[in-house]
PDB file of C-alpha atoms in Angstrom:
ATOM      1  CA  MET A1261       2.854 -18.243 -24.433  1.00 82.00           C
ATOM      2  CA  PHE A1262       5.215 -17.956 -21.499  1.00 85.00           C
ATOM      3  CA  GLU A1263       3.888 -14.487 -20.865  1.00 87.00           C
ATOM      4  CA  ALA A1264       0.358 -15.875 -20.562  1.00 90.00           C
ATOM      5  CA  ILE A1265       1.460 -18.659 -18.212  1.00 92.00           C
ATOM      6  CA  ALA A1266       3.426 -16.204 -16.059  1.00 92.00           C
ATOM      7  CA  PHE A1267       0.553 -13.720 -16.017  1.00 92.00           C
ATOM      8  CA  TYR A1268      -2.043 -16.247 -14.893  1.00 93.00           C
ATOM      9  CA  LEU A1269       0.303 -17.805 -12.338  1.00 93.00           C
ATOM     10  CA  PHE A1270       1.251 -14.457 -10.864  1.00 93.00           C
ATOM     11  CA  SER A1271      -2.325 -13.211 -10.782  1.00 92.00           C
ATOM     12  CA  ALA A1272      -3.598 -16.390  -9.102  1.00 94.00           C
ATOM     13  CA  VAL A1273      -0.914 -16.247  -6.406  1.00 94.00           C
ATOM     14  CA  THR A1274      -1.336 -12.492  -5.889  1.00 94.00           C
ATOM     15  CA  ILE A1275      -5.104 -12.699  -5.521  1.00 94.00           C
ATOM     16  CA  ALA A1276      -4.793 -15.657  -3.133  1.00 94.00           C
ATOM     17  CA  MET A1277      -2.174 -13.877  -1.024  1.00 94.00           C
ATOM     18  CA  PHE A1278      -4.092 -10.609  -0.834  1.00 93.00           C
ATOM     19  CA  THR A1279      -7.260 -12.482   0.081  1.00 93.00           C
ATOM     20  CA  ILE A1280      -5.348 -14.040   2.972  1.00 93.00           C
ATOM     21  CA  VAL A1281      -4.199 -10.552   4.020  1.00 91.00           C
ATOM     22  CA  VAL A1282      -7.767  -9.281   4.072  1.00 89.00           C
ATOM     23  CA  MET A1283      -9.364 -12.331   5.683  1.00 88.00           C
ATOM     24  CA  SER A1284      -6.781 -13.688   8.129  1.00 86.00           C
ATOM     25  CA  LYS A1285      -7.302 -13.146  11.834  1.00 84.00           C
ATOM     26  CA  ASN A1286      -3.638 -13.437  12.681  1.00 85.00           C
ATOM     27  CA  ALA A1287      -1.591 -10.287  12.097  1.00 85.00           C
ATOM     28  CA  LEU A1288       1.589 -12.285  11.487  1.00 86.00           C
ATOM     29  CA  TYR A1289       0.000 -14.397   8.727  1.00 89.00           C
ATOM     30  CA  SER A1290      -1.388 -11.237   7.223  1.00 90.00           C
ATOM     31  CA  MET A1291       2.019  -9.596   7.096  1.00 90.00           C
ATOM     32  CA  SER A1292       3.759 -12.616   5.572  1.00 91.00           C
ATOM     33  CA  ALA A1293       1.053 -12.957   2.927  1.00 93.00           C
ATOM     34  CA  LEU A1294       1.369  -9.249   2.141  1.00 93.00           C
ATOM     35  CA  ALA A1295       5.138  -9.639   1.625  1.00 92.00           C
ATOM     36  CA  ALA A1296       4.576 -12.596  -0.716  1.00 93.00           C
ATOM     37  CA  GLY A1297       1.949 -10.640  -2.643  1.00 93.00           C
ATOM     38  CA  MET A1298       4.347  -7.707  -3.054  1.00 92.00           C
ATOM     39  CA  ILE A1299       6.997 -10.001  -4.564  1.00 92.00           C
ATOM     40  CA  MET A1300       4.424 -11.357  -7.009  1.00 92.00           C
ATOM     41  CA  ILE A1301       3.409  -7.792  -7.964  1.00 92.00           C
ATOM     42  CA  SER A1302       7.040  -7.105  -8.859  1.00 93.00           C
ATOM     43  CA  GLY A1303       6.744 -10.088 -11.214  1.00 92.00           C
ATOM     44  CA  PHE A1304       4.043  -8.174 -13.113  1.00 91.00           C
ATOM     45  CA  PHE A1305       6.362  -5.197 -13.425  1.00 92.00           C
ATOM     46  CA  PHE A1306       9.071  -7.362 -14.960  1.00 92.00           C
ATOM     47  CA  LEU A1307       6.484  -8.797 -17.359  1.00 91.00           C
ATOM     48  CA  LEU A1308       5.510  -5.259 -18.338  1.00 89.00           C
ATOM     49  CA  ASP A1309       9.128  -4.279 -19.176  1.00 87.00           C
ATOM     50  CA  ALA A1310       9.232  -1.952 -16.168  1.00 87.00           C
ATOM     51  CA  ASP A1311      12.442  -3.424 -14.780  1.00 89.00           C
ATOM     52  CA  PHE A1312      13.313  -0.420 -12.643  1.00 90.00           C
ATOM     53  CA  LEU A1313       9.884  -0.370 -11.030  1.00 91.00           C
ATOM     54  CA  GLY A1314      10.098  -4.095 -10.318  1.00 92.00           C
ATOM     55  CA  VAL A1315      13.407  -3.735  -8.531  1.00 92.00           C
ATOM     56  CA  VAL A1316      12.134  -0.702  -6.613  1.00 90.00           C
ATOM     57  CA  GLN A1317       9.063  -2.714  -5.620  1.00 91.00           C
ATOM     58  CA  ILE A1318      11.184  -5.518  -4.166  1.00 92.00           C
ATOM     59  CA  ILE A1319      13.626  -3.193  -2.414  1.00 92.00           C
ATOM     60  CA  VAL A1320      11.130  -0.682  -1.022  1.00 90.00           C
ATOM     61  CA  TYR A1321       8.168  -2.915  -0.218  1.00 88.00           C
ATOM     62  CA  THR A1322       9.593  -6.244   0.812  1.00 87.00           C
ATOM     63  CA  GLY A1323      12.808  -4.690   2.040  1.00 87.00           C
ATOM     64  CA  ALA A1324      11.895  -1.464   3.791  1.00 88.00           C
ATOM     65  CA  VAL A1325       8.142  -1.452   4.355  1.00 88.00           C
ATOM     66  CA  MET A1326       7.906  -5.053   5.535  1.00 89.00           C
ATOM     67  CA  ALA A1327      10.908  -4.597   7.845  1.00 88.00           C
ATOM     68  CA  LEU A1328       9.198  -1.500   9.232  1.00 87.00           C
ATOM     69  CA  TYR A1329       5.996  -3.469   9.820  1.00 86.00           C
ATOM     70  CA  ALA A1330       7.974  -6.234  11.474  1.00 85.00           C
ATOM     71  CA  PHE A1331       9.600  -3.704  13.790  1.00 82.00           C
ATOM     72  CA  GLY A1332       6.248  -2.099  14.500  1.00 80.00           C
ATOM     73  CA  MET A1333       4.715  -5.440  15.330  1.00 80.00           C
ATOM     74  CA  MET A1334       7.264  -5.961  18.077  1.00 80.00           C
ATOM     75  CA  PHE A1335       5.319  -3.310  19.967  1.00 76.00           C
ATOM     76  CA  PHE A1336       1.965  -4.985  19.469  1.00 76.00           C
ATOM     77  CA  ASP A1337       0.767  -8.296  20.832  1.00 71.00           C
ATOM     78  CA  THR A1338       0.729 -10.231  17.569  1.00 67.00           C
ATOM     79  CA  THR A1339       0.315 -13.768  18.847  1.00 66.00           C
ATOM     80  CA  ARG A1340      -3.180 -12.973  20.032  1.00 70.00           C
ATOM     81  CA  GLU A1341      -5.912 -13.232  17.439  1.00 69.00           C
ATOM     82  CA  VAL A1342      -7.288  -9.954  16.208  1.00 68.00           C
ATOM     83  CA  LYS A1343     -10.750  -9.447  17.605  1.00 68.00           C
ATOM     84  CA  GLU A1344     -13.043  -7.519  15.338  1.00 68.00           C
ATOM     85  CA  ASN A1345     -16.736  -7.123  15.567  1.00 68.00           C
ATOM     86  CA  ILE A1346     -18.016  -7.015  12.042  1.00 68.00           C
ATOM     87  CA  ARG A1347     -21.539  -5.906  11.408  1.00 71.00           C
ATOM     88  CA  ALA A1348     -23.351  -6.882   8.192  1.00 72.00           C
ATOM     89  CA  PRO A1349     -20.559  -8.819   6.416  1.00 74.00           C
ATOM     90  CA  LYS A1350     -22.501  -9.211   3.176  1.00 81.00           C
ATOM     91  CA  LEU A1351     -23.050  -5.482   2.887  1.00 83.00           C
ATOM     92  CA  VAL A1352     -19.264  -4.996   3.046  1.00 80.00           C
ATOM     93  CA  PHE A1353     -18.665  -7.133  -0.034  1.00 81.00           C
ATOM     94  CA  LEU A1354     -21.529  -5.506  -1.911  1.00 86.00           C
ATOM     95  CA  LEU A1355     -20.363  -1.989  -1.067  1.00 84.00           C
ATOM     96  CA  SER A1356     -16.731  -2.617  -1.949  1.00 81.00           C
ATOM     97  CA  GLY A1357     -17.662  -4.335  -5.208  1.00 82.00           C
ATOM     98  CA  MET A1358     -19.877  -1.423  -6.211  1.00 85.00           C
ATOM     99  CA  THR A1359     -17.248   1.157  -5.267  1.00 84.00           C
ATOM    100  CA  ALA A1360     -14.540  -0.652  -7.200  1.00 79.00           C
ATOM    101  CA  LEU A1361     -16.777  -0.970 -10.251  1.00 82.00           C
ATOM    102  CA  LEU A1362     -17.634   2.720 -10.116  1.00 85.00           C
ATOM    103  CA  LEU A1363     -13.978   3.737  -9.813  1.00 80.00           C
ATOM    104  CA  VAL A1364     -12.933   1.450 -12.652  1.00 77.00           C
ATOM    105  CA  ILE A1365     -15.654   2.861 -14.927  1.00 82.00           C
ATOM    106  CA  ALA A1366     -14.655   6.394 -14.009  1.00 79.00           C
ATOM    107  CA  PHE A1367     -10.987   5.798 -14.790  1.00 72.00           C
ATOM    108  CA  VAL A1368     -11.352   3.532 -17.815  1.00 72.00           C
ATOM    109  CA  ALA A1369     -13.852   5.753 -19.642  1.00 73.00           C
ATOM    110  CA  PRO A1370     -11.228   8.184 -21.054  1.00 68.00           C
ATOM    111  CA  ILE A1371      -8.991   5.264 -22.049  1.00 66.00           C
ATOM    112  CA  VAL A1372     -11.777   3.504 -23.920  1.00 67.00           C
ATOM    113  CA  SER A1373     -12.613   6.666 -25.819  1.00 65.00           C
ATOM    114  CA  ASP A1374      -8.968   6.697 -26.969  1.00 65.00           C
ATOM    115  CA  HIS A1375      -7.815  10.146 -26.002  1.00 62.00           C
ATOM    116  CA  ILE A1376      -4.473   9.016 -24.604  1.00 63.00           C
ATOM    117  CA  GLU A1377      -1.332  10.207 -26.306  1.00 66.00           C
ATOM    118  CA  ALA A1378       2.166   9.407 -25.171  1.00 66.00           C
ATOM    119  CA  LEU A1379       3.608  12.462 -23.436  1.00 69.00           C
ATOM    120  CA  TYR A1380       7.037  10.965 -22.933  1.00 68.00           C
ATOM    121  CA  PRO A1381       7.404   8.164 -25.476  1.00 69.00           C
ATOM    122  CA  MET A1382       9.927   5.457 -24.728  1.00 68.00           C
ATOM    123  CA  THR A1383      13.216   6.096 -26.487  1.00 66.00           C
ATOM    124  CA  GLU A1384      14.375   3.457 -28.935  1.00 67.00           C
ATOM    125  CA  GLY A1385      17.458   1.443 -28.084  1.00 68.00           C
ATOM    126  CA  VAL A1386      17.521   2.505 -24.438  1.00 72.00           C
ATOM    127  CA  GLN A1387      17.033   0.104 -21.535  1.00 79.00           C
ATOM    128  CA  ASN A1388      14.204   0.756 -19.113  1.00 79.00           C
ATOM    129  CA  PRO A1389      16.210   1.991 -16.083  1.00 83.00           C
ATOM    130  CA  GLN A1390      18.082   4.415 -18.327  1.00 85.00           C
ATOM    131  CA  ALA A1391      14.862   5.721 -19.886  1.00 85.00           C
ATOM    132  CA  VAL A1392      13.322   6.130 -16.438  1.00 84.00           C
ATOM    133  CA  GLY A1393      16.392   8.082 -15.336  1.00 86.00           C
ATOM    134  CA  ILE A1394      16.226  10.365 -18.365  1.00 85.00           C
ATOM    135  CA  VAL A1395      12.561  11.218 -17.786  1.00 85.00           C
ATOM    136  CA  LEU A1396      12.879  11.411 -13.999  1.00 86.00           C
ATOM    137  CA  PHE A1397      15.773  13.864 -14.003  1.00 89.00           C
ATOM    138  CA  THR A1398      14.465  16.100 -16.776  1.00 88.00           C
ATOM    139  CA  LYS A1399      10.669  16.316 -16.755  1.00 87.00           C
ATOM    140  CA  TYR A1400       9.997  15.126 -13.225  1.00 89.00           C
ATOM    141  CA  LEU A1401      12.916  16.730 -11.382  1.00 92.00           C
ATOM    142  CA  VAL A1402      10.798  18.985  -9.138  1.00 93.00           C
ATOM    143  CA  PRO A1403       8.355  16.221  -8.053  1.00 91.00           C
ATOM    144  CA  PHE A1404      11.397  14.023  -7.412  1.00 92.00           C
ATOM    145  CA  GLU A1405      12.895  16.628  -5.075  1.00 93.00           C
ATOM    146  CA  VAL A1406       9.533  17.141  -3.374  1.00 93.00           C
ATOM    147  CA  ALA A1407       9.297  13.380  -2.839  1.00 92.00           C
ATOM    148  CA  ALA A1408      12.757  13.442  -1.289  1.00 93.00           C
ATOM    149  CA  VAL A1409      11.708  16.194   1.142  1.00 94.00           C
ATOM    150  CA  MET A1410       8.521  14.243   1.930  1.00 93.00           C
ATOM    151  CA  LEU A1411      10.543  11.128   2.764  1.00 92.00           C
ATOM    152  CA  LEU A1412      12.782  13.209   5.030  1.00 94.00           C
ATOM    153  CA  VAL A1413       9.730  14.615   6.830  1.00 93.00           C
ATOM    154  CA  ALA A1414       8.306  11.100   7.198  1.00 91.00           C
ATOM    155  CA  MET A1415      11.601   9.839   8.618  1.00 89.00           C
ATOM    156  CA  VAL A1416      11.764  12.632  11.206  1.00 89.00           C
ATOM    157  CA  ALA A1417       8.099  12.096  12.107  1.00 87.00           C
ATOM    158  CA  GLY A1418       8.644   8.352  12.514  1.00 85.00           C
ATOM    159  CA  ILE A1419      11.654   8.849  14.773  1.00 84.00           C
ATOM    160  CA  ILE A1420       9.880  11.463  16.910  1.00 83.00           C
ATOM    161  CA  LEU A1421       6.638   9.467  17.234  1.00 81.00           C
ATOM    162  CA  ALA A1422       8.145   6.048  17.907  1.00 77.00           C
ATOM    163  CA  GLY A1423      11.270   7.084  19.773  1.00 74.00           C
ATOM    164  CA  LYS A1424       9.876   9.671  22.182  1.00 67.00           C
ATOM    165  CA  LYS A1425       9.974   8.572  25.823  1.00 64.00           C
ATOM    166  CA  MET A1426      11.359   5.193  24.801  1.00 62.00           C
ATOM    167  CA  ASP A1427      12.950   4.807  28.252  1.00 61.00           C
ATOM    168  CA  GLU A1428       9.639   5.055  30.128  1.00 61.00           C
ATOM    169  CA  SER A1429       6.716   2.712  30.038  1.00 56.00           C
ATOM    170  CA  LEU A1430       3.746   4.567  28.672  1.00 52.00           C
ATOM    171  CA  THR A1431       1.238   1.827  29.437  1.00 53.00           C
ATOM    172  CA  LEU A1432       1.735   1.818  33.199  1.00 56.00           C
ATOM    173  CA  LYS A1433       0.836   5.473  33.599  1.00 57.00           C
ATOM    174  CA  VAL A1434      -2.475   7.202  33.374  1.00 56.00           C
ATOM    175  CA  ASP A1435      -3.103  10.114  31.099  1.00 58.00           C
ATOM    176  CA  GLU A1436      -3.087  12.651  33.941  1.00 58.00           C
ATOM    177  CA  GLU A1437       0.511  11.925  34.784  1.00 59.00           C
ATOM    178  CA  PHE A1438       1.463  12.741  31.231  1.00 57.00           C
ATOM    179  CA  GLN A1439      -0.466  15.963  31.306  1.00 59.00           C
ATOM    180  CA  GLU A1440       1.262  16.942  34.549  1.00 61.00           C
ATOM    181  CA  LYS A1441       4.595  16.190  32.984  1.00 58.00           C
ATOM    182  CA  GLY A1442       3.707  18.193  29.929  1.00 57.00           C
ATOM    183  CA  ALA A1443       2.631  21.157  32.041  1.00 56.00           C
ATOM    184  CA  GLN A1444       5.928  21.302  33.891  1.00 53.00           C
TER     185      GLN A1444
ATOM    186  CA  MET B 649      -2.045 -13.168 -25.774  1.00 80.00           C
ATOM    187  CA  ILE B 650      -2.207 -10.918 -22.735  1.00 82.00           C
ATOM    188  CA  THR B 651      -3.741  -7.552 -23.514  1.00 83.00           C
ATOM    189  CA  LEU B 652      -4.211  -4.341 -21.609  1.00 83.00           C
ATOM    190  CA  SER B 653      -7.691  -5.405 -20.506  1.00 83.00           C
ATOM    191  CA  HIS B 654      -6.241  -8.437 -18.711  1.00 86.00           C
ATOM    192  CA  TYR B 655      -4.036  -6.206 -16.631  1.00 89.00           C
ATOM    193  CA  LEU B 656      -6.786  -3.676 -15.981  1.00 85.00           C
ATOM    194  CA  ILE B 657      -9.177  -6.422 -14.868  1.00 86.00           C
ATOM    195  CA  LEU B 658      -6.503  -7.821 -12.558  1.00 90.00           C
ATOM    196  CA  SER B 659      -5.858  -4.337 -11.201  1.00 89.00           C
ATOM    197  CA  ALA B 660      -9.573  -3.845 -10.546  1.00 87.00           C
ATOM    198  CA  LEU B 661      -9.779  -7.244  -8.818  1.00 89.00           C
ATOM    199  CA  LEU B 662      -6.853  -6.452  -6.531  1.00 91.00           C
ATOM    200  CA  PHE B 663      -8.326  -3.022  -5.846  1.00 89.00           C
ATOM    201  CA  SER B 664     -11.648  -4.512  -4.807  1.00 88.00           C
ATOM    202  CA  ILE B 665      -9.872  -7.003  -2.533  1.00 90.00           C
ATOM    203  CA  GLY B 666      -8.175  -4.042  -0.872  1.00 90.00           C
ATOM    204  CA  LEU B 667     -11.500  -2.217  -0.601  1.00 89.00           C
ATOM    205  CA  VAL B 668     -13.061  -5.242   1.086  1.00 88.00           C
ATOM    206  CA  GLY B 669     -10.212  -5.046   3.588  1.00 88.00           C
ATOM    207  CA  VAL B 670     -10.714  -1.328   4.194  1.00 88.00           C
ATOM    208  CA  TYR B 671     -14.448  -1.773   4.735  1.00 85.00           C
ATOM    209  CA  ARG B 672     -14.153  -4.937   6.789  1.00 84.00           C
ATOM    210  CA  ARG B 673     -11.180  -4.468   9.064  1.00 83.00           C
ATOM    211  CA  LYS B 674     -11.543  -2.880  12.463  1.00 82.00           C
ATOM    212  CA  ASN B 675      -7.897  -3.210  13.450  1.00 84.00           C
ATOM    213  CA  LEU B 676      -5.608  -0.304  12.537  1.00 86.00           C
ATOM    214  CA  LEU B 677      -2.664  -2.489  11.516  1.00 87.00           C
ATOM    215  CA  MET B 678      -4.856  -4.550   9.190  1.00 88.00           C
ATOM    216  CA  LEU B 679      -6.317  -1.351   7.778  1.00 89.00           C
ATOM    217  CA  LEU B 680      -2.815  -0.180   6.884  1.00 90.00           C
ATOM    218  CA  PHE B 681      -2.159  -3.521   5.158  1.00 91.00           C
ATOM    219  CA  SER B 682      -5.322  -3.041   3.106  1.00 92.00           C
ATOM    220  CA  THR B 683      -4.223   0.426   1.978  1.00 92.00           C
ATOM    221  CA  GLU B 684      -0.948  -1.112   0.806  1.00 92.00           C
ATOM    222  CA  ILE B 685      -2.974  -3.501  -1.346  1.00 93.00           C
ATOM    223  CA  LEU B 686      -4.933  -0.579  -2.816  1.00 92.00           C
ATOM    224  CA  LEU B 687      -1.743   1.304  -3.724  1.00 93.00           C
ATOM    225  CA  ASN B 688      -0.183  -1.784  -5.300  1.00 93.00           C
ATOM    226  CA  ALA B 689      -3.270  -2.532  -7.381  1.00 92.00           C
ATOM    227  CA  VAL B 690      -3.130   0.981  -8.807  1.00 91.00           C
ATOM    228  CA  ASN B 691       0.591   0.574  -9.512  1.00 92.00           C
ATOM    229  CA  VAL B 692      -0.066  -2.512 -11.640  1.00 92.00           C
ATOM    230  CA  GLY B 693      -2.625  -0.578 -13.674  1.00 90.00           C
ATOM    231  CA  PHE B 694      -0.215   2.325 -14.202  1.00 90.00           C
ATOM    232  CA  ALA B 695       2.616   0.048 -15.330  1.00 91.00           C
ATOM    233  CA  ALA B 696       0.302  -1.790 -17.747  1.00 90.00           C
ATOM    234  CA  ILE B 697      -0.951   1.439 -19.337  1.00 86.00           C
ATOM    235  CA  SER B 698       2.626   2.664 -19.521  1.00 87.00           C
ATOM    236  CA  LYS B 699       3.627  -0.394 -21.527  1.00 86.00           C
ATOM    237  CA  PHE B 700       0.675  -0.672 -23.868  1.00 85.00           C
ATOM    238  CA  TYR B 701       0.699   3.018 -24.772  1.00 82.00           C
ATOM    239  CA  GLY B 702       4.493   3.252 -24.976  1.00 81.00           C
ATOM    240  CA  ASP B 703       4.584   6.077 -22.445  1.00 82.00           C
ATOM    241  CA  LEU B 704       6.792   6.419 -19.386  1.00 85.00           C
ATOM    242  CA  THR B 705       4.433   8.674 -17.417  1.00 85.00           C
ATOM    243  CA  GLY B 706       2.634   5.712 -15.876  1.00 86.00           C
ATOM    244  CA  GLN B 707       5.859   4.282 -14.509  1.00 89.00           C
ATOM    245  CA  MET B 708       6.806   7.676 -13.098  1.00 90.00           C
ATOM    246  CA  PHE B 709       3.468   7.889 -11.313  1.00 90.00           C
ATOM    247  CA  ALA B 710       3.888   4.383  -9.919  1.00 91.00           C
ATOM    248  CA  PHE B 711       7.353   5.360  -8.706  1.00 91.00           C
ATOM    249  CA  PHE B 712       5.997   8.370  -6.806  1.00 93.00           C
ATOM    250  CA  ILE B 713       3.190   6.241  -5.385  1.00 92.00           C
ATOM    251  CA  VAL B 714       5.825   3.872  -3.961  1.00 92.00           C
ATOM    252  CA  ALA B 715       7.538   6.858  -2.305  1.00 92.00           C
ATOM    253  CA  VAL B 716       4.228   8.067  -0.848  1.00 91.00           C
ATOM    254  CA  ALA B 717       3.426   4.565   0.445  1.00 91.00           C
ATOM    255  CA  ALA B 718       6.800   4.301   2.168  1.00 90.00           C
ATOM    256  CA  SER B 719       6.398   7.615   3.999  1.00 91.00           C
ATOM    257  CA  GLU B 720       2.787   6.785   4.866  1.00 91.00           C
ATOM    258  CA  VAL B 721       3.920   3.580   6.551  1.00 90.00           C
ATOM    259  CA  ALA B 722       6.640   5.372   8.529  1.00 89.00           C
ATOM    260  CA  VAL B 723       4.285   8.015   9.927  1.00 90.00           C
ATOM    261  CA  GLY B 724       1.353   5.624  10.351  1.00 89.00           C
ATOM    262  CA  LEU B 725       3.346   3.081  12.317  1.00 88.00           C
ATOM    263  CA  GLY B 726       4.744   5.824  14.556  1.00 86.00           C
ATOM    264  CA  LEU B 727       1.235   7.071  15.354  1.00 86.00           C
ATOM    265  CA  MET B 728       0.040   3.500  15.945  1.00 86.00           C
ATOM    266  CA  ILE B 729       2.875   2.790  18.375  1.00 85.00           C
ATOM    267  CA  VAL B 730       1.992   5.913  20.374  1.00 83.00           C
ATOM    268  CA  TRP B 731      -1.683   4.916  20.411  1.00 84.00           C
ATOM    269  CA  TYR B 732      -0.909   1.347  21.473  1.00 83.00           C
ATOM    270  CA  LYS B 733       1.330   2.548  24.296  1.00 80.00           C
ATOM    271  CA  ARG B 734      -1.487   4.736  25.573  1.00 79.00           C
ATOM    272  CA  ARG B 735      -4.519   2.486  25.154  1.00 77.00           C
ATOM    273  CA  GLY B 736      -3.198  -1.048  24.721  1.00 77.00           C
ATOM    274  CA  THR B 737      -5.418  -1.715  21.731  1.00 77.00           C
ATOM    275  CA  LEU B 738      -5.514  -0.893  18.037  1.00 79.00           C
ATOM    276  CA  ASP B 739      -9.240  -1.311  17.597  1.00 80.00           C
ATOM    277  CA  ILE B 740     -10.877   1.510  15.671  1.00 80.00           C
ATOM    278  CA  ASP B 741     -13.955   1.410  17.889  1.00 78.00           C
ATOM    279  CA  SER B 742     -11.766   2.374  20.851  1.00 78.00           C
ATOM    280  CA  MET B 743     -10.991   5.663  19.131  1.00 77.00           C
ATOM    281  CA  GLN B 744     -14.407   7.204  19.497  1.00 76.00           C
ATOM    282  CA  SER B 745     -14.272   9.370  22.559  1.00 73.00           C
ATOM    283  CA  MET B 746     -17.637  11.018  21.957  1.00 71.00           C
ATOM    284  CA  HIS B 747     -20.544   8.639  22.439  1.00 68.00           C
ATOM    285  CA  GLY B 748     -23.309  10.327  20.543  1.00 61.00           C
TER     286      GLY B 748
END
């Protein structure tokens, strides 16, 4: 009963928030709605007994990713409304609906035909974070390490891209000046 | 009673909202927001399958997707900052340098 109420509440709020993200003309509203939607998504994870994933969702998305977006938006003029020239708006909805339907059919077909077997069944009497740890550090150790290296690469790339020539204004110069500087 | 189909339908709905964003948006920042929605919709589906089939693989996949999303945002925002410093706009139409 409570599960049903929570599910419908969460799904209504999530869909509303994500619709605001997609439709809003103001970047700031979009970002706030996205953060709210992320929190609601973590609610689904708690409903699905994926406690660890729910906590990771809150920490990584609303903590790190949203803070990163907020920092990034300091560089952009966010008070101005986003101008977009959209051609054929109805076609967009039709195309995206069709694509989503196609993808869902493609991915649900093997599930419907019931060929799924549990590769790593959940252990009895073990809490979710513990079970996740057991599987992550035994079966998925190599992908875990690869993900760690990927995050390191992303961090270095972010620092290099955003922090390079921070002391000079890049907007007041023309491209030629940069090329001259690069040639020196 | 909430079944697996409920979650899969919700996941598909969220995914199509994200797709509408990807098709519709012409601003790079908004496009990045839409991709976040896509990744999250898939995560919900993975977690639901993981629960209803009693398998942890789905949660593992969702976990790695979160890691990929985080690094994507870091690199994407860096590139966007460089582009904005150069051109003063984030419009996708400003990126075509060849007018064919």
